[in-house]
Amino acid sequence: NAGVTQTPKFRILKIGQSMTLQCTQDMNHNYMYWYRQDPGMGLKLIYYSVGAGITDKGEVPNGYNVSRSTTEDFPLRLELAAPSQTSVYFCASRELNTEAFFGQGTRLTVV
Amino acid sequence: EDQVTQSPEALRLQEGESSSLNCSYTVSGLRGLFWYRQDPGKGPEFLFTLYSAGEEKEKERLKATLTKKESFLHITAPKPEDSATYLCAVQYSGNTPLVFGKGTRLSVIA
């Protein structure tokens, strides 16, 4: 049972480039989340989804987009990378009122 | 205004020196409070869920407790391998996402 899998683990982007962070889970969870974590700042919610076809903004959605076409996958898209998006990104999944399971993270640097 | 506040930001303990980490929350309607451990370069790992005031959970040297406005993570006789960042998260009513505190960085020195 793999849990939550994120790819890539590391990436360096140039300002203005685009990329997609992949997230897939094999636990058949309805709820999926994208967080970013900056040093000393905890986890901030970017976007979340309560089921296939349904997404909603979190605390810091600007500069990002998501889609949820299947229960398993919840990719995060950066359209025009900016230095402020340098961070560690975590994907998580859960069922309602239960604990969230996290992936191992994607460390992104925008230069 | 922060809805979840953790203290202290950092804590340095000698091996065997017991202590407590605090997580306070400011909004009513708590549906669950979660404790996670995070090692450097890794994703958060689930430790405990607490649902109601008075509830306690234990695992090895860790014990989590919950009151109506805060939770404590008690660490008894810690070892160097307990060094990590400990995160607290709360879920409020409905299907709202977890809201995380900034964490406490714990260092246990041999």
PDB file of C-alpha atoms in Angstrom:
ATOM      1  CA  ASN A   1       0.000   0.000   0.000  1.00  0.00           C
ATOM      2  CA  ALA A   2       1.849   3.105  -1.242  1.00  0.00           C
ATOM      3  CA  GLY A   3      -0.375   5.744   0.434  1.00  0.00           C
ATOM      4  CA  VAL A   4       0.204   9.233  -1.009  1.00  0.00           C
ATOM      5  CA  THR A   5       2.827   9.537  -3.731  1.00  0.00           C
ATOM      6  CA  GLN A   6       4.238  12.857  -4.937  1.00  0.00           C
ATOM      7  CA  THR A   7       6.468  13.510  -7.924  1.00  0.00           C
ATOM      8  CA  PRO A   8       8.954  14.972  -8.478  1.00  0.00           C
ATOM      9  CA  LYS A   9      10.853  15.102  -5.176  1.00  0.00           C
ATOM     10  CA  PHE A  10      12.985  18.062  -6.247  1.00  0.00           C
ATOM     11  CA  ARG A  11      12.712  20.641  -9.014  1.00  0.00           C
ATOM     12  CA  ILE A  12      14.406  23.861 -10.022  1.00  0.00           C
ATOM     13  CA  LEU A  13      12.378  26.214 -12.193  1.00  0.00           C
ATOM     14  CA  LYS A  14      13.254  29.466 -13.875  1.00  0.00           C
ATOM     15  CA  ILE A  15      11.026  32.498 -13.347  1.00  0.00           C
ATOM     16  CA  GLY A  16       8.065  32.342 -15.718  1.00  0.00           C
ATOM     17  CA  GLN A  17       8.261  28.604 -16.378  1.00  0.00           C
ATOM     18  CA  SER A  18       5.342  26.279 -15.723  1.00  0.00           C
ATOM     19  CA  MET A  19       5.125  22.879 -14.116  1.00  0.00           C
ATOM     20  CA  THR A  20       2.740  20.373 -12.614  1.00  0.00           C
ATOM     21  CA  LEU A  21       3.285  18.704  -9.265  1.00  0.00           C
ATOM     22  CA  GLN A  22       1.765  15.257  -9.304  1.00  0.00           C
ATOM     23  CA  CYS A  23      -0.075  13.631  -6.403  1.00  0.00           C
ATOM     24  CA  THR A  24      -1.793  10.259  -6.339  1.00  0.00           C
ATOM     25  CA  GLN A  25      -3.282   8.225  -3.513  1.00  0.00           C
ATOM     26  CA  ASP A  26      -4.367   4.599  -3.412  1.00  0.00           C
ATOM     27  CA  MET A  27      -6.572   4.706  -0.296  1.00  0.00           C
ATOM     28  CA  ASN A  28      -9.769   5.724  -2.125  1.00  0.00           C
ATOM     29  CA  HIS A  29      -9.984   8.900  -0.035  1.00  0.00           C
ATOM     30  CA  ASN A  30     -12.464  11.550  -1.101  1.00  0.00           C
ATOM     31  CA  TYR A  31     -10.607  14.500   0.468  1.00  0.00           C
ATOM     32  CA  MET A  32      -7.303  15.708  -0.934  1.00  0.00           C
ATOM     33  CA  TYR A  33      -5.209  18.763  -0.109  1.00  0.00           C
ATOM     34  CA  TRP A  34      -2.219  20.745  -1.244  1.00  0.00           C
ATOM     35  CA  TYR A  35      -0.152  22.559   1.378  1.00  0.00           C
ATOM     36  CA  ARG A  36       3.024  24.570   1.155  1.00  0.00           C
ATOM     37  CA  GLN A  37       5.528  24.746   3.963  1.00  0.00           C
ATOM     38  CA  ASP A  38       7.995  27.588   4.379  1.00  0.00           C
ATOM     39  CA  PRO A  39      10.637  27.620   7.131  1.00  0.00           C
ATOM     40  CA  GLY A  40       9.077  28.421  10.499  1.00  0.00           C
ATOM     41  CA  MET A  41       5.649  29.016   8.959  1.00  0.00           C
ATOM     42  CA  GLY A  42       3.869  25.707   9.320  1.00  0.00           C
ATOM     43  CA  LEU A  43       1.613  24.296   6.616  1.00  0.00           C
ATOM     44  CA  LYS A  44      -0.547  26.657   4.596  1.00  0.00           C
ATOM     45  CA  LEU A  45      -3.440  25.322   2.527  1.00  0.00           C
ATOM     46  CA  ILE A  46      -3.318  26.111  -1.202  1.00  0.00           C
ATOM     47  CA  TYR A  47      -6.273  24.158  -2.637  1.00  0.00           C
ATOM     48  CA  TYR A  48      -8.387  21.234  -1.598  1.00  0.00           C
ATOM     49  CA  SER A  49     -10.934  18.836  -3.038  1.00  0.00           C
ATOM     50  CA  VAL A  50     -13.826  16.981  -1.418  1.00  0.00           C
ATOM     51  CA  GLY A  51     -14.281  14.597  -4.325  1.00  0.00           C
ATOM     52  CA  ALA A  52     -13.731  14.086  -8.022  1.00  0.00           C
ATOM     53  CA  GLY A  53     -14.766  17.173  -9.975  1.00  0.00           C
ATOM     54  CA  ILE A  54     -14.903  19.434  -6.899  1.00  0.00           C
ATOM     55  CA  THR A  55     -12.123  21.809  -5.871  1.00  0.00           C
ATOM     56  CA  ASP A  56     -11.908  24.875  -3.676  1.00  0.00           C
ATOM     57  CA  LYS A  57      -9.387  27.549  -2.732  1.00  0.00           C
ATOM     58  CA  GLY A  58      -7.480  27.483   0.489  1.00  0.00           C
ATOM     59  CA  GLU A  59      -5.559  30.216   2.280  1.00  0.00           C
ATOM     60  CA  VAL A  60      -2.892  30.893  -0.393  1.00  0.00           C
ATOM     61  CA  PRO A  61      -4.277  29.943  -3.868  1.00  0.00           C
ATOM     62  CA  ASN A  62      -2.813  32.759  -5.991  1.00  0.00           C
ATOM     63  CA  GLY A  63      -0.464  31.517  -8.702  1.00  0.00           C
ATOM     64  CA  TYR A  64      -1.732  27.935  -8.561  1.00  0.00           C
ATOM     65  CA  ASN A  65      -4.422  25.815 -10.172  1.00  0.00           C
ATOM     66  CA  VAL A  66      -5.737  22.331  -9.521  1.00  0.00           C
ATOM     67  CA  SER A  67      -7.988  19.735 -11.079  1.00  0.00           C
ATOM     68  CA  ARG A  68      -9.566  16.539  -9.757  1.00  0.00           C
ATOM     69  CA  SER A  69     -10.728  14.336 -12.601  1.00  0.00           C
ATOM     70  CA  THR A  70     -10.355  11.085 -10.638  1.00  0.00           C
ATOM     71  CA  THR A  71     -10.508  10.073  -6.994  1.00  0.00           C
ATOM     72  CA  GLU A  72      -6.832   9.058  -7.059  1.00  0.00           C
ATOM     73  CA  ASP A  73      -5.140  12.077  -8.632  1.00  0.00           C
ATOM     74  CA  PHE A  74      -4.899  15.722  -7.579  1.00  0.00           C
ATOM     75  CA  PRO A  75      -2.252  17.600  -9.599  1.00  0.00           C
ATOM     76  CA  LEU A  76      -1.137  21.133  -8.711  1.00  0.00           C
ATOM     77  CA  ARG A  77      -0.259  23.457 -11.583  1.00  0.00           C
ATOM     78  CA  LEU A  78       2.089  26.455 -11.424  1.00  0.00           C
ATOM     79  CA  GLU A  79       1.574  28.554 -14.550  1.00  0.00           C
ATOM     80  CA  LEU A  80       4.149  31.361 -14.230  1.00  0.00           C
ATOM     81  CA  ALA A  81       6.673  30.455 -11.561  1.00  0.00           C
ATOM     82  CA  ALA A  82       7.807  33.249  -9.242  1.00  0.00           C
ATOM     83  CA  PRO A  83      10.523  33.270  -6.554  1.00  0.00           C
ATOM     84  CA  SER A  84       7.779  33.549  -3.910  1.00  0.00           C
ATOM     85  CA  GLN A  85       6.701  30.025  -4.870  1.00  0.00           C
ATOM     86  CA  THR A  86       9.969  28.565  -3.668  1.00  0.00           C
ATOM     87  CA  SER A  87       8.794  26.198  -0.972  1.00  0.00           C
ATOM     88  CA  VAL A  88       8.179  22.589  -0.017  1.00  0.00           C
ATOM     89  CA  TYR A  89       4.829  21.310  -1.247  1.00  0.00           C
ATOM     90  CA  PHE A  90       2.883  18.537   0.452  1.00  0.00           C
ATOM     91  CA  CYS A  91      -0.115  16.638  -0.808  1.00  0.00           C
ATOM     92  CA  ALA A  92      -2.404  14.896   1.673  1.00  0.00           C
ATOM     93  CA  SER A  93      -5.534  12.774   1.623  1.00  0.00           C
ATOM     94  CA  ARG A  94      -8.079  11.688   4.202  1.00  0.00           C
ATOM     95  CA  GLU A  95     -11.632  10.700   4.844  1.00  0.00           C
ATOM     96  CA  LEU A  96     -13.949  13.010   6.750  1.00  0.00           C
ATOM     97  CA  ASN A  97     -13.072  13.428  10.434  1.00  0.00           C
ATOM     98  CA  THR A  98     -10.054  11.131  10.213  1.00  0.00           C
ATOM     99  CA  GLU A  99      -6.340  11.753  10.114  1.00  0.00           C
ATOM    100  CA  ALA A 100      -4.664  12.995   6.949  1.00  0.00           C
ATOM    101  CA  PHE A 101      -1.921  11.024   5.243  1.00  0.00           C
ATOM    102  CA  PHE A 102       0.874  13.023   3.678  1.00  0.00           C
ATOM    103  CA  GLY A 103       3.219  12.461   0.797  1.00  0.00           C
ATOM    104  CA  GLN A 104       6.964  12.948   1.121  1.00  0.00           C
ATOM    105  CA  GLY A 105       6.894  16.396  -0.416  1.00  0.00           C
ATOM    106  CA  THR A 106       8.252  18.235  -3.456  1.00  0.00           C
ATOM    107  CA  ARG A 107      11.030  20.736  -2.844  1.00  0.00           C
ATOM    108  CA  LEU A 108      10.692  23.507  -5.449  1.00  0.00           C
ATOM    109  CA  THR A 109      13.179  26.288  -6.074  1.00  0.00           C
ATOM    110  CA  VAL A 110      12.386  29.145  -8.468  1.00  0.00           C
ATOM    111  CA  VAL A 111      15.408  31.068  -9.692  1.00  0.00           C
TER     112      VAL A 111
ATOM    113  CA  GLU B   1      -5.379  36.034  13.725  1.00  0.00           C
ATOM    114  CA  ASP B   2      -3.917  32.546  14.151  1.00  0.00           C
ATOM    115  CA  GLN B   3      -6.524  29.918  14.902  1.00  0.00           C
ATOM    116  CA  VAL B   4      -3.941  27.401  16.102  1.00  0.00           C
ATOM    117  CA  THR B   5      -0.953  28.479  18.191  1.00  0.00           C
ATOM    118  CA  GLN B   6       1.841  26.193  19.279  1.00  0.00           C
ATOM    119  CA  SER B   7       4.394  26.903  21.983  1.00  0.00           C
ATOM    120  CA  PRO B   8       7.249  26.964  22.432  1.00  0.00           C
ATOM    121  CA  GLU B   9       8.606  27.436  18.903  1.00  0.00           C
ATOM    122  CA  ALA B  10      11.682  25.427  19.845  1.00  0.00           C
ATOM    123  CA  LEU B  11      12.594  23.259  22.802  1.00  0.00           C
ATOM    124  CA  ARG B  12      15.916  21.738  23.725  1.00  0.00           C
ATOM    125  CA  LEU B  13      15.914  18.932  26.274  1.00  0.00           C
ATOM    126  CA  GLN B  14      18.492  16.673  27.801  1.00  0.00           C
ATOM    127  CA  GLU B  15      17.856  12.980  27.324  1.00  0.00           C
ATOM    128  CA  GLY B  16      15.462  11.879  30.083  1.00  0.00           C
ATOM    129  CA  GLU B  17      14.208  15.404  30.799  1.00  0.00           C
ATOM    130  CA  SER B  18      10.418  15.299  30.534  1.00  0.00           C
ATOM    131  CA  SER B  19       8.442  18.273  29.195  1.00  0.00           C
ATOM    132  CA  SER B  20       5.238  19.328  27.435  1.00  0.00           C
ATOM    133  CA  LEU B  21       4.350  21.018  24.174  1.00  0.00           C
ATOM    134  CA  ASN B  22       1.263  23.200  23.938  1.00  0.00           C
ATOM    135  CA  CYS B  23      -1.328  23.703  21.202  1.00  0.00           C
ATOM    136  CA  SER B  24      -4.080  26.245  21.771  1.00  0.00           C
ATOM    137  CA  TYR B  25      -7.006  26.945  19.467  1.00  0.00           C
ATOM    138  CA  THR B  26      -9.262  29.967  19.359  1.00  0.00           C
ATOM    139  CA  VAL B  27     -12.396  28.913  17.478  1.00  0.00           C
ATOM    140  CA  SER B  28     -15.300  26.944  18.878  1.00  0.00           C
ATOM    141  CA  GLY B  29     -16.832  23.943  17.170  1.00  0.00           C
ATOM    142  CA  LEU B  30     -13.805  21.668  17.314  1.00  0.00           C
ATOM    143  CA  ARG B  31     -14.400  18.390  15.510  1.00  0.00           C
ATOM    144  CA  GLY B  32     -10.930  16.939  16.090  1.00  0.00           C
ATOM    145  CA  LEU B  33      -7.398  17.823  17.103  1.00  0.00           C
ATOM    146  CA  PHE B  34      -4.491  16.018  15.472  1.00  0.00           C
ATOM    147  CA  TRP B  35      -0.829  15.691  16.436  1.00  0.00           C
ATOM    148  CA  TYR B  36       1.834  14.944  13.829  1.00  0.00           C
ATOM    149  CA  ARG B  37       5.562  14.385  13.907  1.00  0.00           C
ATOM    150  CA  GLN B  38       7.721  15.680  11.053  1.00  0.00           C
ATOM    151  CA  ASP B  39      11.330  14.693  10.470  1.00  0.00           C
ATOM    152  CA  PRO B  40      13.583  16.891   8.295  1.00  0.00           C
ATOM    153  CA  GLY B  41      12.944  16.396   4.586  1.00  0.00           C
ATOM    154  CA  LYS B  42       9.865  14.232   5.156  1.00  0.00           C
ATOM    155  CA  GLY B  43       6.115  14.606   5.266  1.00  0.00           C
ATOM    156  CA  PRO B  44       4.194  14.829   8.546  1.00  0.00           C
ATOM    157  CA  GLU B  45       3.492  11.484  10.201  1.00  0.00           C
ATOM    158  CA  PHE B  46       0.278  11.020  12.168  1.00  0.00           C
ATOM    159  CA  LEU B  47       0.517  10.469  15.936  1.00  0.00           C
ATOM    160  CA  PHE B  48      -2.840  11.058  17.653  1.00  0.00           C
ATOM    161  CA  THR B  49      -6.396  12.281  17.215  1.00  0.00           C
ATOM    162  CA  LEU B  50      -8.375  13.767  20.123  1.00  0.00           C
ATOM    163  CA  TYR B  51     -12.083  14.508  19.792  1.00  0.00           C
ATOM    164  CA  SER B  52     -13.384  15.705  23.155  1.00  0.00           C
ATOM    165  CA  ALA B  53     -12.199  17.487  26.295  1.00  0.00           C
ATOM    166  CA  GLY B  54     -10.747  15.081  28.821  1.00  0.00           C
ATOM    167  CA  GLU B  55      -9.606  12.596  26.215  1.00  0.00           C
ATOM    168  CA  GLU B  56      -6.058  11.220  26.416  1.00  0.00           C
ATOM    169  CA  LYS B  57      -3.991   9.081  24.032  1.00  0.00           C
ATOM    170  CA  GLU B  58      -0.596   7.465  24.610  1.00  0.00           C
ATOM    171  CA  LYS B  59       2.109   5.992  22.440  1.00  0.00           C
ATOM    172  CA  GLU B  60       5.481   5.004  23.865  1.00  0.00           C
ATOM    173  CA  ARG B  61       6.949   8.140  25.494  1.00  0.00           C
ATOM    174  CA  LEU B  62       4.219  10.452  24.155  1.00  0.00           C
ATOM    175  CA  LYS B  63       0.896  11.318  25.736  1.00  0.00           C
ATOM    176  CA  ALA B  64      -1.617  13.756  24.258  1.00  0.00           C
ATOM    177  CA  THR B  65      -4.352  15.433  26.268  1.00  0.00           C
ATOM    178  CA  LEU B  66      -7.193  17.792  25.346  1.00  0.00           C
ATOM    179  CA  THR B  67      -9.102  20.519  27.183  1.00  0.00           C
ATOM    180  CA  LYS B  68     -11.753  22.881  25.847  1.00  0.00           C
ATOM    181  CA  LYS B  69      -9.168  25.350  24.559  1.00  0.00           C
ATOM    182  CA  GLU B  70      -5.823  23.578  24.313  1.00  0.00           C
ATOM    183  CA  SER B  71      -3.963  20.335  23.937  1.00  0.00           C
ATOM    184  CA  PHE B  72      -0.701  19.173  25.428  1.00  0.00           C
ATOM    185  CA  LEU B  73       1.797  16.686  24.084  1.00  0.00           C
ATOM    186  CA  HIS B  74       3.693  15.329  27.065  1.00  0.00           C
ATOM    187  CA  ILE B  75       7.064  13.729  26.408  1.00  0.00           C
ATOM    188  CA  THR B  76       8.309  11.478  29.194  1.00  0.00           C
ATOM    189  CA  ALA B  77      12.015  10.638  29.454  1.00  0.00           C
ATOM    190  CA  PRO B  78      12.731  11.635  25.841  1.00  0.00           C
ATOM    191  CA  LYS B  79      15.461  10.073  23.749  1.00  0.00           C
ATOM    192  CA  PRO B  80      17.496  11.665  20.921  1.00  0.00           C
ATOM    193  CA  GLU B  81      15.315   9.843  18.368  1.00  0.00           C
ATOM    194  CA  ASP B  82      12.343  11.898  19.582  1.00  0.00           C
ATOM    195  CA  SER B  83      13.972  14.966  18.026  1.00  0.00           C
ATOM    196  CA  ALA B  84      11.608  16.299  15.345  1.00  0.00           C
ATOM    197  CA  THR B  85       9.087  19.028  14.666  1.00  0.00           C
ATOM    198  CA  TYR B  86       5.715  18.345  16.261  1.00  0.00           C
ATOM    199  CA  LEU B  87       2.702  19.798  14.493  1.00  0.00           C
ATOM    200  CA  CYS B  88      -0.784  20.319  15.822  1.00  0.00           C
ATOM    201  CA  ALA B  89      -3.827  20.619  13.551  1.00  0.00           C
ATOM    202  CA  VAL B  90      -7.512  21.193  14.179  1.00  0.00           C
ATOM    203  CA  GLN B  91     -10.640  20.474  12.229  1.00  0.00           C
ATOM    204  CA  TYR B  92     -13.640  22.681  12.841  1.00  0.00           C
ATOM    205  CA  SER B  93     -17.221  21.964  11.864  1.00  0.00           C
ATOM    206  CA  GLY B  94     -18.291  20.251   8.678  1.00  0.00           C
ATOM    207  CA  ASN B  95     -15.776  19.125   6.097  1.00  0.00           C
ATOM    208  CA  THR B  96     -13.354  22.005   6.620  1.00  0.00           C
ATOM    209  CA  PRO B  97      -9.680  21.258   5.985  1.00  0.00           C
ATOM    210  CA  LEU B  98      -7.210  20.823   8.802  1.00  0.00           C
ATOM    211  CA  VAL B  99      -5.672  24.061  10.080  1.00  0.00           C
ATOM    212  CA  PHE B 100      -2.091  23.646  11.230  1.00  0.00           C
ATOM    213  CA  GLY B 101      -0.024  25.446  13.820  1.00  0.00           C
ATOM    214  CA  LYS B 102       3.548  26.462  13.061  1.00  0.00           C
ATOM    215  CA  GLY B 103       4.981  23.556  15.037  1.00  0.00           C
ATOM    216  CA  THR B 104       7.452  23.042  17.865  1.00  0.00           C
ATOM    217  CA  ARG B 105      11.019  21.997  16.988  1.00  0.00           C
ATOM    218  CA  LEU B 106      12.167  19.555  19.621  1.00  0.00           C
ATOM    219  CA  SER B 107      15.827  18.682  20.094  1.00  0.00           C
ATOM    220  CA  VAL B 108      16.805  15.982  22.580  1.00  0.00           C
ATOM    221  CA  ILE B 109      20.482  15.953  23.467  1.00  0.00           C
ATOM    222  CA  ALA B 110      22.224  12.799  24.670  1.00  0.00           C
TER     223      ALA B 110
END
